[in-house]
Structure formats: structure tokens, C-alpha cells
């Protein structure tokens, strides 16, 4: 993204974030109610580089963000250690896990890989500011919230496509041009 480009359109973060109105819900992890198998299924069925972690699907209260690669490595390491972590083990992104009934598989505590302060903007943040933040901080993604409740996510690709659409260009051509710029720098 060129820092010199001026972004003068009056769109808001909620206009660019995913999911859009008719899209499927955002893929999230819950802080204390998913099994290893649940998380492995999400990893195998998606290509996302990371996942927002929320208190619960109902509340959508944002807890943090976890990277896909960190999840994969942590689960693999827990299985290799032979400390009893199995597919039905509950994953906790909280400080403490509650006492478990007897004969329950050991839990997998992953708070240490959770980014507790991912970069967020509100749904009403002007895209001009969002674009500026992406440029200055080199972000890959930014979470969109309203009063601490997760609404969506904006990725670098979303920002680039939006810039292209505002400039009346083919949204996919800017991604190719960005790739070429990186390749030949």
C-alpha cells in the first residue's frame, strides 16, 4: 500500500469487514467450551491465519486472537507429550480451568498463545483511519467491535480490495500488483 495515496471516501469499518450481511458467521473460538477435536476441525476446514477468541458464541465478547500456526504447534506438542490430551480434551484460553469431574481427560491450557490485545477498531471507524492504521502498523488483520462485542474482521486483502473499488479498479488486479511490488523490491 502506497503511503502517499489519499483515501477520501466516507466508508466505515462495518462497510468493509467480514462477514457481510448475507455471509456465514465469523469463525471464532470460545475461551472454554471447545474440544481439541472442535478446534482441529476448524483448522482443517479453513485457511485463516488466525481466529478471534470470544467468551461465548452468544455474547461474542472479545477475549483475544490466536494464530493458526500457534494452535497447530500447541496441539501437536500436547499430543506428543503423552500427558493425556485427547480429541475430547477441552481447550482453555482462560487463566484457570474449572475443577473437572473424575475420569475427564486432561485439559489443554492455551492462554500463553493468546494475544490478549489484538488490534481492534469500532464498527463506526472511518475506513480512512483503518487504511492509515494498516499502512503505519503493517497489520495483517484488524478486528471490528462494538462495545467490546466482536462484529467482524478486516484483513489486508479487504483493505486493498476496498481501495481498488474506490478507485474504480478491478479489486483483484490490485492484489496482483501488490504481489509484484513485494516480489521485485
Tab-separated table of N, CA and C in Angstrom, residues 53-183:
chain	number	residue	atom	x	y	z
A	53	UNK	N	-10.930	-15.104	19.611
A	53	UNK	CA	-11.414	-15.927	20.718
A	53	UNK	C	-12.421	-15.079	21.488
A	54	UNK	N	-13.614	-15.648	21.714
A	54	UNK	CA	-14.690	-14.938	22.398
A	54	UNK	C	-15.093	-15.701	23.657
A	55	UNK	N	-15.777	-14.991	24.569
A	55	UNK	CA	-16.257	-15.625	25.796
A	55	UNK	C	-17.217	-16.757	25.437
A	56	UNK	N	-18.204	-16.458	24.597
A	56	UNK	CA	-19.155	-17.470	24.138
A	56	UNK	C	-19.731	-17.013	22.801
A	57	UNK	N	-20.299	-17.953	22.066
A	57	UNK	CA	-20.909	-17.604	20.779
A	57	UNK	C	-22.077	-16.646	20.972
A	58	UNK	N	-22.771	-16.788	22.091
A	58	UNK	CA	-23.922	-15.924	22.365
A	58	UNK	C	-23.486	-14.492	22.658
A	59	UNK	N	-22.495	-14.333	23.519
A	59	UNK	CA	-22.091	-12.980	23.919
A	59	UNK	C	-21.208	-12.303	22.862
A	60	UNK	N	-20.375	-13.089	22.160
A	60	UNK	CA	-19.399	-12.574	21.195
A	60	UNK	C	-18.455	-11.546	21.829
A	61	UNK	N	-18.319	-11.579	23.155
A	61	UNK	CA	-17.411	-10.662	23.849
A	61	UNK	C	-15.977	-11.086	23.541
A	62	UNK	N	-15.196	-10.185	22.964
A	62	UNK	CA	-13.842	-10.496	22.504
A	62	UNK	C	-12.888	-10.716	23.669
A	63	UNK	N	-12.139	-11.822	23.605
A	63	UNK	CA	-11.123	-12.138	24.604
A	63	UNK	C	-9.727	-11.902	24.026
A	64	UNK	N	-9.525	-12.294	22.759
A	64	UNK	CA	-8.211	-12.149	22.141
A	64	UNK	C	-8.195	-12.755	20.746
A	65	UNK	N	-6.977	-12.985	20.258
A	65	UNK	CA	-6.779	-13.528	18.911
A	65	UNK	C	-5.660	-14.547	18.987
A	66	UNK	N	-5.842	-15.673	18.308
A	66	UNK	CA	-4.824	-16.726	18.330
A	66	UNK	C	-4.447	-17.079	16.896
A	67	UNK	N	-3.156	-17.239	16.656
A	67	UNK	CA	-2.678	-17.576	15.325
A	67	UNK	C	-2.836	-19.062	15.047
A	68	UNK	N	-3.195	-19.368	13.827
A	68	UNK	CA	-3.388	-20.745	13.378
A	68	UNK	C	-2.149	-21.596	13.663
A	69	UNK	N	-0.982	-21.097	13.274
A	69	UNK	CA	0.237	-21.901	13.443
A	69	UNK	C	0.516	-22.196	14.909
A	70	UNK	N	0.233	-21.245	15.798
A	70	UNK	CA	0.441	-21.472	17.231
A	70	UNK	C	-0.509	-22.550	17.759
A	71	UNK	N	-1.749	-22.543	17.272
A	71	UNK	CA	-2.715	-23.580	17.663
A	71	UNK	C	-2.226	-24.959	17.224
A	72	UNK	N	-1.827	-25.061	15.978
A	72	UNK	CA	-1.379	-26.342	15.431
A	72	UNK	C	-0.191	-26.874	16.229
A	73	UNK	N	0.799	-26.023	16.442
A	73	UNK	CA	2.003	-26.439	17.176
A	73	UNK	C	1.654	-26.844	18.602
A	74	UNK	N	0.812	-26.066	19.273
A	74	UNK	CA	0.457	-26.362	20.666
A	74	UNK	C	-0.294	-27.683	20.799
A	75	UNK	N	-1.213	-27.930	19.886
A	75	UNK	CA	-1.967	-29.190	19.929
A	75	UNK	C	-1.050	-30.367	19.631
A	76	UNK	N	-0.196	-30.222	18.611
A	76	UNK	CA	0.748	-31.298	18.279
A	76	UNK	C	1.663	-31.593	19.459
A	77	UNK	N	2.199	-30.541	20.075
A	77	UNK	CA	3.097	-30.727	21.221
A	77	UNK	C	2.384	-31.395	22.392
A	78	UNK	N	1.144	-31.008	22.653
A	78	UNK	CA	0.388	-31.601	23.758
A	78	UNK	C	0.142	-33.088	23.512
A	79	UNK	N	-0.126	-33.455	22.274
A	79	UNK	CA	-0.339	-34.882	21.953
A	79	UNK	C	0.964	-35.667	22.079
A	80	UNK	N	2.079	-35.070	21.657
A	80	UNK	CA	3.386	-35.752	21.720
A	80	UNK	C	3.842	-35.978	23.151
A	81	UNK	N	3.510	-35.068	24.039
A	81	UNK	CA	3.965	-35.150	25.431
A	81	UNK	C	3.370	-36.329	26.188
A	82	UNK	N	2.343	-36.934	25.614
A	82	UNK	CA	1.699	-38.079	26.261
A	82	UNK	C	1.163	-37.719	27.647
A	83	UNK	N	0.675	-36.484	27.781
A	83	UNK	CA	0.131	-36.100	29.092
A	83	UNK	C	-1.389	-36.251	29.124
A	84	UNK	N	-1.903	-37.123	28.264
A	84	UNK	CA	-3.322	-37.459	28.318
A	84	UNK	C	-4.245	-36.593	27.491
A	85	UNK	N	-3.707	-35.593	26.757
A	85	UNK	CA	-4.565	-34.733	25.928
A	85	UNK	C	-5.055	-35.555	24.738
A	86	UNK	N	-6.379	-35.596	24.597
A	86	UNK	CA	-7.012	-36.365	23.515
A	86	UNK	C	-8.009	-35.469	22.784
A	87	UNK	N	-8.659	-36.009	21.780
A	87	UNK	CA	-9.616	-35.235	20.976
A	87	UNK	C	-10.741	-34.618	21.800
A	88	UNK	N	-11.131	-35.289	22.889
A	88	UNK	CA	-12.236	-34.788	23.716
A	88	UNK	C	-11.775	-33.851	24.835
A	89	UNK	N	-10.474	-33.585	24.907
A	89	UNK	CA	-9.960	-32.642	25.918
A	89	UNK	C	-10.475	-31.239	25.614
A	90	UNK	N	-10.873	-30.519	26.646
A	90	UNK	CA	-11.341	-29.141	26.485
A	90	UNK	C	-10.131	-28.210	26.407
A	91	UNK	N	-10.196	-27.249	25.478
A	91	UNK	CA	-9.154	-26.220	25.360
A	91	UNK	C	-9.613	-24.992	26.127
A	92	UNK	N	-8.717	-24.474	26.970
A	92	UNK	CA	-8.999	-23.275	27.752
A	92	UNK	C	-8.047	-22.160	27.349
A	93	UNK	N	-8.616	-20.990	27.064
A	93	UNK	CA	-7.817	-19.786	26.823
A	93	UNK	C	-7.920	-18.861	28.037
A	94	UNK	N	-8.372	-19.414	29.166
A	94	UNK	CA	-8.558	-18.640	30.399
A	94	UNK	C	-7.386	-18.892	31.335
A	95	UNK	N	-7.291	-18.054	32.363
A	95	UNK	CA	-6.213	-18.173	33.348
A	95	UNK	C	-6.291	-19.511	34.082
A	96	UNK	N	-7.490	-19.867	34.514
A	96	UNK	CA	-7.690	-21.110	35.265
A	96	UNK	C	-8.815	-21.919	34.641
A	97	UNK	N	-8.668	-23.243	34.677
A	97	UNK	CA	-9.768	-24.093	34.226
A	97	UNK	C	-10.546	-24.553	35.459
A	98	UNK	N	-11.844	-24.720	35.321
A	98	UNK	CA	-12.647	-25.128	36.470
A	98	UNK	C	-12.314	-26.559	36.893
A	99	UNK	N	-12.646	-26.925	38.138
A	99	UNK	CA	-12.410	-28.309	38.569
A	99	UNK	C	-13.232	-29.257	37.685
A	100	UNK	N	-12.610	-30.351	37.315
A	100	UNK	CA	-13.257	-31.295	36.411
A	100	UNK	C	-13.755	-32.516	37.177
A	101	UNK	N	-14.815	-33.114	36.681
A	101	UNK	CA	-15.273	-34.353	37.305
A	101	UNK	C	-14.231	-35.458	37.112
A	102	UNK	N	-14.275	-36.478	37.946
A	102	UNK	CA	-13.312	-37.574	37.790
A	102	UNK	C	-13.462	-38.243	36.418
A	103	UNK	N	-12.392	-38.826	35.960
A	103	UNK	CA	-12.346	-39.570	34.695
A	103	UNK	C	-12.570	-38.676	33.471
A	104	UNK	N	-12.284	-37.396	33.620
A	104	UNK	CA	-12.351	-36.464	32.492
A	104	UNK	C	-10.946	-36.348	31.915
A	105	UNK	N	-10.811	-36.334	30.581
A	105	UNK	CA	-9.455	-36.193	30.022
A	105	UNK	C	-8.828	-34.863	30.448
A	106	UNK	N	-7.514	-34.827	30.544
A	106	UNK	CA	-6.837	-33.574	30.909
A	106	UNK	C	-7.188	-32.459	29.921
A	107	UNK	N	-7.160	-31.244	30.424
A	107	UNK	CA	-7.467	-30.088	29.578
A	107	UNK	C	-6.194	-29.584	28.903
A	108	UNK	N	-6.380	-28.754	27.909
A	108	UNK	CA	-5.248	-28.126	27.224
A	108	UNK	C	-5.372	-26.627	27.438
A	109	UNK	N	-4.449	-26.065	28.214
A	109	UNK	CA	-4.475	-24.629	28.514
A	109	UNK	C	-3.602	-23.904	27.495
A	110	UNK	N	-4.229	-22.980	26.753
A	110	UNK	CA	-3.524	-22.280	25.681
A	110	UNK	C	-3.530	-20.764	25.846
A	111	UNK	N	-3.737	-20.287	27.052
A	111	UNK	CA	-3.730	-18.836	27.254
A	111	UNK	C	-2.403	-18.217	26.842
A	112	UNK	N	-1.323	-18.963	26.987
A	112	UNK	CA	0.003	-18.419	26.669
A	112	UNK	C	0.203	-18.096	25.188
A	113	UNK	N	-0.640	-18.649	24.303
A	113	UNK	CA	-0.503	-18.330	22.873
A	113	UNK	C	-1.550	-17.314	22.414
A	114	UNK	N	-2.370	-16.849	23.347
A	114	UNK	CA	-3.453	-15.922	23.028
A	114	UNK	C	-2.963	-14.478	23.080
A	115	UNK	N	-3.188	-13.736	22.006
A	115	UNK	CA	-2.915	-12.295	22.003
A	115	UNK	C	-4.104	-11.638	22.698
A	116	UNK	N	-3.880	-11.143	23.911
A	116	UNK	CA	-4.961	-10.584	24.717
A	116	UNK	C	-5.338	-9.171	24.305
A	117	UNK	N	-4.539	-8.569	23.445
A	117	UNK	CA	-4.880	-7.214	22.994
A	117	UNK	C	-4.681	-7.091	21.483
A	118	UNK	N	-5.483	-7.844	20.724
A	118	UNK	CA	-5.376	-7.722	19.263
A	118	UNK	C	-5.827	-6.336	18.832
A	119	UNK	N	-5.367	-5.908	17.673
A	119	UNK	CA	-5.734	-4.578	17.221
A	119	UNK	C	-7.207	-4.570	16.830
A	120	UNK	N	-7.944	-3.623	17.392
A	120	UNK	CA	-9.379	-3.520	17.102
A	120	UNK	C	-9.738	-2.093	16.713
A	121	UNK	N	-10.807	-1.984	15.943
A	121	UNK	CA	-11.442	-0.700	15.648
A	121	UNK	C	-12.928	-0.893	15.895
A	122	UNK	N	-13.645	0.193	16.049
A	122	UNK	CA	-15.096	0.070	16.198
A	122	UNK	C	-15.739	0.006	14.820
A	123	UNK	N	-16.973	-0.429	14.793
A	123	UNK	CA	-17.708	-0.539	13.536
A	123	UNK	C	-17.894	0.812	12.855
A	124	UNK	N	-17.829	1.891	13.619
A	124	UNK	CA	-18.042	3.233	13.065
A	124	UNK	C	-16.741	3.980	12.740
A	125	UNK	N	-15.603	3.281	12.830
A	125	UNK	CA	-14.325	3.902	12.479
A	125	UNK	C	-14.289	4.145	10.974
A	126	UNK	N	-13.967	5.381	10.554
A	126	UNK	CA	-13.874	5.662	9.113
A	126	UNK	C	-12.774	4.811	8.467
A	127	UNK	N	-13.044	4.306	7.268
A	127	UNK	CA	-12.056	3.484	6.563
A	127	UNK	C	-10.771	4.248	6.292
A	128	UNK	N	-10.859	5.561	6.187
A	128	UNK	CA	-9.642	6.373	6.007
A	128	UNK	C	-8.664	6.115	7.154
A	129	UNK	N	-9.193	6.038	8.364
A	129	UNK	CA	-8.357	5.776	9.546
A	129	UNK	C	-7.877	4.325	9.535
A	130	UNK	N	-8.757	3.392	9.177
A	130	UNK	CA	-8.387	1.974	9.123
A	130	UNK	C	-7.238	1.765	8.135
A	131	UNK	N	-7.354	2.367	6.946
A	131	UNK	CA	-6.303	2.247	5.930
A	131	UNK	C	-4.995	2.812	6.469
A	132	UNK	N	-5.061	3.953	7.119
A	132	UNK	CA	-3.876	4.588	7.701
A	132	UNK	C	-3.229	3.673	8.744
A	133	UNK	N	-4.050	3.055	9.584
A	133	UNK	CA	-3.548	2.134	10.613
A	133	UNK	C	-2.845	0.943	9.955
A	134	UNK	N	-3.471	0.361	8.931
A	134	UNK	CA	-2.855	-0.773	8.229
A	134	UNK	C	-1.510	-0.373	7.645
A	135	UNK	N	-1.455	0.799	7.027
A	135	UNK	CA	-0.207	1.268	6.419
A	135	UNK	C	0.879	1.486	7.463
A	136	UNK	N	0.538	2.192	8.527
A	136	UNK	CA	1.550	2.577	9.520
A	136	UNK	C	2.017	1.419	10.383
A	137	UNK	N	1.096	0.491	10.678
A	137	UNK	CA	1.454	-0.607	11.579
A	137	UNK	C	1.761	-1.910	10.843
A	138	UNK	N	1.503	-1.940	9.538
A	138	UNK	CA	1.764	-3.160	8.773
A	138	UNK	C	0.917	-4.340	9.225
A	139	UNK	N	-0.334	-4.065	9.592
A	139	UNK	CA	-1.212	-5.119	10.097
A	139	UNK	C	-1.593	-6.116	9.007
A	140	UNK	N	-1.894	-7.345	9.423
A	140	UNK	CA	-2.454	-8.352	8.517
A	140	UNK	C	-3.964	-8.416	8.681
A	141	UNK	N	-4.428	-8.113	9.904
A	141	UNK	CA	-5.862	-8.095	10.155
A	141	UNK	C	-6.157	-7.166	11.323
A	142	UNK	N	-7.416	-6.775	11.401
A	142	UNK	CA	-7.889	-5.906	12.461
A	142	UNK	C	-9.312	-6.366	12.793
A	143	UNK	N	-9.598	-6.526	14.070
A	143	UNK	CA	-10.930	-6.967	14.484
A	143	UNK	C	-11.842	-5.766	14.641
A	144	UNK	N	-13.110	-5.942	14.300
A	144	UNK	CA	-14.102	-4.868	14.384
A	144	UNK	C	-15.054	-5.201	15.536
A	145	UNK	N	-15.204	-4.236	16.454
A	145	UNK	CA	-16.043	-4.464	17.633
A	145	UNK	C	-17.055	-3.336	17.803
A	146	UNK	N	-18.035	-3.602	18.644
A	146	UNK	CA	-18.993	-2.586	19.085
A	146	UNK	C	-19.224	-2.851	20.570
A	147	UNK	N	-18.798	-1.921	21.404
A	147	UNK	CA	-18.889	-2.085	22.867
A	147	UNK	C	-18.273	-3.397	23.345
A	148	UNK	N	-17.110	-3.771	22.796
A	148	UNK	CA	-16.413	-4.980	23.210
A	148	UNK	C	-16.938	-6.266	22.605
A	149	UNK	N	-17.981	-6.159	21.812
A	149	UNK	CA	-18.587	-7.334	21.180
A	149	UNK	C	-18.030	-7.460	19.763
A	150	UNK	N	-17.514	-8.631	19.436
A	150	UNK	CA	-16.919	-8.866	18.121
A	150	UNK	C	-17.988	-8.856	17.035
A	151	UNK	N	-17.768	-8.050	16.012
A	151	UNK	CA	-18.691	-8.000	14.876
A	151	UNK	C	-18.085	-8.611	13.619
A	152	UNK	N	-16.761	-8.419	13.434
A	152	UNK	CA	-16.150	-8.904	12.202
A	152	UNK	C	-14.655	-8.696	12.193
A	153	UNK	N	-14.087	-8.872	11.012
A	153	UNK	CA	-12.647	-8.750	10.832
A	153	UNK	C	-12.387	-8.066	9.493
A	154	UNK	N	-11.336	-7.272	9.451
A	154	UNK	CA	-10.871	-6.655	8.203
A	154	UNK	C	-9.439	-7.132	7.999
A	155	UNK	N	-9.184	-7.729	6.835
A	155	UNK	CA	-7.835	-8.190	6.525
A	155	UNK	C	-7.157	-7.205	5.583
A	156	UNK	N	-5.866	-7.379	5.417
A	156	UNK	CA	-5.120	-6.529	4.491
A	156	UNK	C	-5.705	-6.649	3.081
A	157	UNK	N	-6.087	-7.864	2.681
A	157	UNK	CA	-6.715	-8.067	1.364
A	157	UNK	C	-8.007	-7.273	1.242
A	158	UNK	N	-8.811	-7.250	2.324
A	158	UNK	CA	-10.063	-6.487	2.300
A	158	UNK	C	-9.784	-5.005	2.077
A	159	UNK	N	-8.751	-4.490	2.741
A	159	UNK	CA	-8.384	-3.079	2.600
A	159	UNK	C	-7.943	-2.800	1.164
A	160	UNK	N	-7.096	-3.671	0.615
A	160	UNK	CA	-6.616	-3.475	-0.759
A	160	UNK	C	-7.764	-3.534	-1.767
A	161	UNK	N	-8.672	-4.489	-1.583
A	161	UNK	CA	-9.826	-4.590	-2.486
A	161	UNK	C	-10.701	-3.342	-2.382
A	162	UNK	N	-10.869	-2.852	-1.163
A	162	UNK	CA	-11.691	-1.664	-0.966
A	162	UNK	C	-11.060	-0.451	-1.643
A	163	UNK	N	-9.750	-0.290	-1.511
A	163	UNK	CA	-9.050	0.816	-2.168
A	163	UNK	C	-9.247	0.716	-3.678
A	164	UNK	N	-9.119	-0.492	-4.216
A	164	UNK	CA	-9.289	-0.688	-5.665
A	164	UNK	C	-10.712	-0.335	-6.096
A	165	UNK	N	-11.692	-0.760	-5.324
A	165	UNK	CA	-13.085	-0.461	-5.678
A	165	UNK	C	-13.344	1.050	-5.642
A	166	UNK	N	-12.777	1.715	-4.659
A	166	UNK	CA	-12.958	3.169	-4.565
A	166	UNK	C	-12.282	3.886	-5.730
A	167	UNK	N	-11.236	3.284	-6.275
A	167	UNK	CA	-10.525	3.886	-7.415
A	167	UNK	C	-11.075	3.361	-8.739
A	168	UNK	N	-12.216	2.643	-8.662
A	168	UNK	CA	-12.854	2.063	-9.846
A	168	UNK	C	-11.931	1.129	-10.620
A	169	UNK	N	-11.112	0.362	-9.882
A	169	UNK	CA	-10.244	-0.636	-10.497
A	169	UNK	C	-10.824	-2.014	-10.210
A	170	UNK	N	-10.314	-2.997	-10.954
A	170	UNK	CA	-10.683	-4.381	-10.668
A	170	UNK	C	-10.080	-4.731	-9.304
A	171	UNK	N	-10.900	-5.107	-8.313
A	171	UNK	CA	-10.379	-5.390	-6.973
A	171	UNK	C	-9.295	-6.461	-6.948
A	172	UNK	N	-9.324	-7.395	-7.898
A	172	UNK	CA	-8.314	-8.451	-7.882
A	172	UNK	C	-6.993	-7.994	-8.501
A	173	UNK	N	-7.031	-6.974	-9.362
A	173	UNK	CA	-5.793	-6.530	-10.009
A	173	UNK	C	-4.851	-5.886	-9.004
A	174	UNK	N	-5.401	-5.198	-8.003
A	174	UNK	CA	-4.539	-4.546	-7.025
A	174	UNK	C	-3.793	-5.564	-6.176
A	175	UNK	N	-4.401	-6.714	-5.943
A	175	UNK	CA	-3.721	-7.754	-5.180
A	175	UNK	C	-2.539	-8.293	-5.977
A	176	UNK	N	-2.731	-8.476	-7.280
A	176	UNK	CA	-1.660	-8.954	-8.132
A	176	UNK	C	-0.549	-7.919	-8.195
A	177	UNK	N	-0.912	-6.633	-8.347
A	177	UNK	CA	0.088	-5.568	-8.417
A	177	UNK	C	0.861	-5.469	-7.103
A	178	UNK	N	0.166	-5.613	-5.971
A	178	UNK	CA	0.821	-5.582	-4.658
A	178	UNK	C	1.824	-6.735	-4.562
A	179	UNK	N	1.431	-7.908	-5.043
A	179	UNK	CA	2.304	-9.064	-5.035
A	179	UNK	C	3.553	-8.779	-5.861
A	180	UNK	N	3.383	-8.195	-7.047
A	180	UNK	CA	4.519	-7.867	-7.899
A	180	UNK	C	5.452	-6.858	-7.226
A	181	UNK	N	4.873	-5.858	-6.564
A	181	UNK	CA	5.702	-4.867	-5.870
A	181	UNK	C	6.566	-5.526	-4.797
A	182	UNK	N	5.967	-6.416	-4.039
A	182	UNK	CA	6.714	-7.105	-2.982
A	182	UNK	C	7.787	-7.992	-3.589
A	183	UNK	N	7.436	-8.672	-4.682
A	183	UNK	CA	8.344	-9.605	-5.324
A	183	UNK	C	9.586	-8.895	-5.871
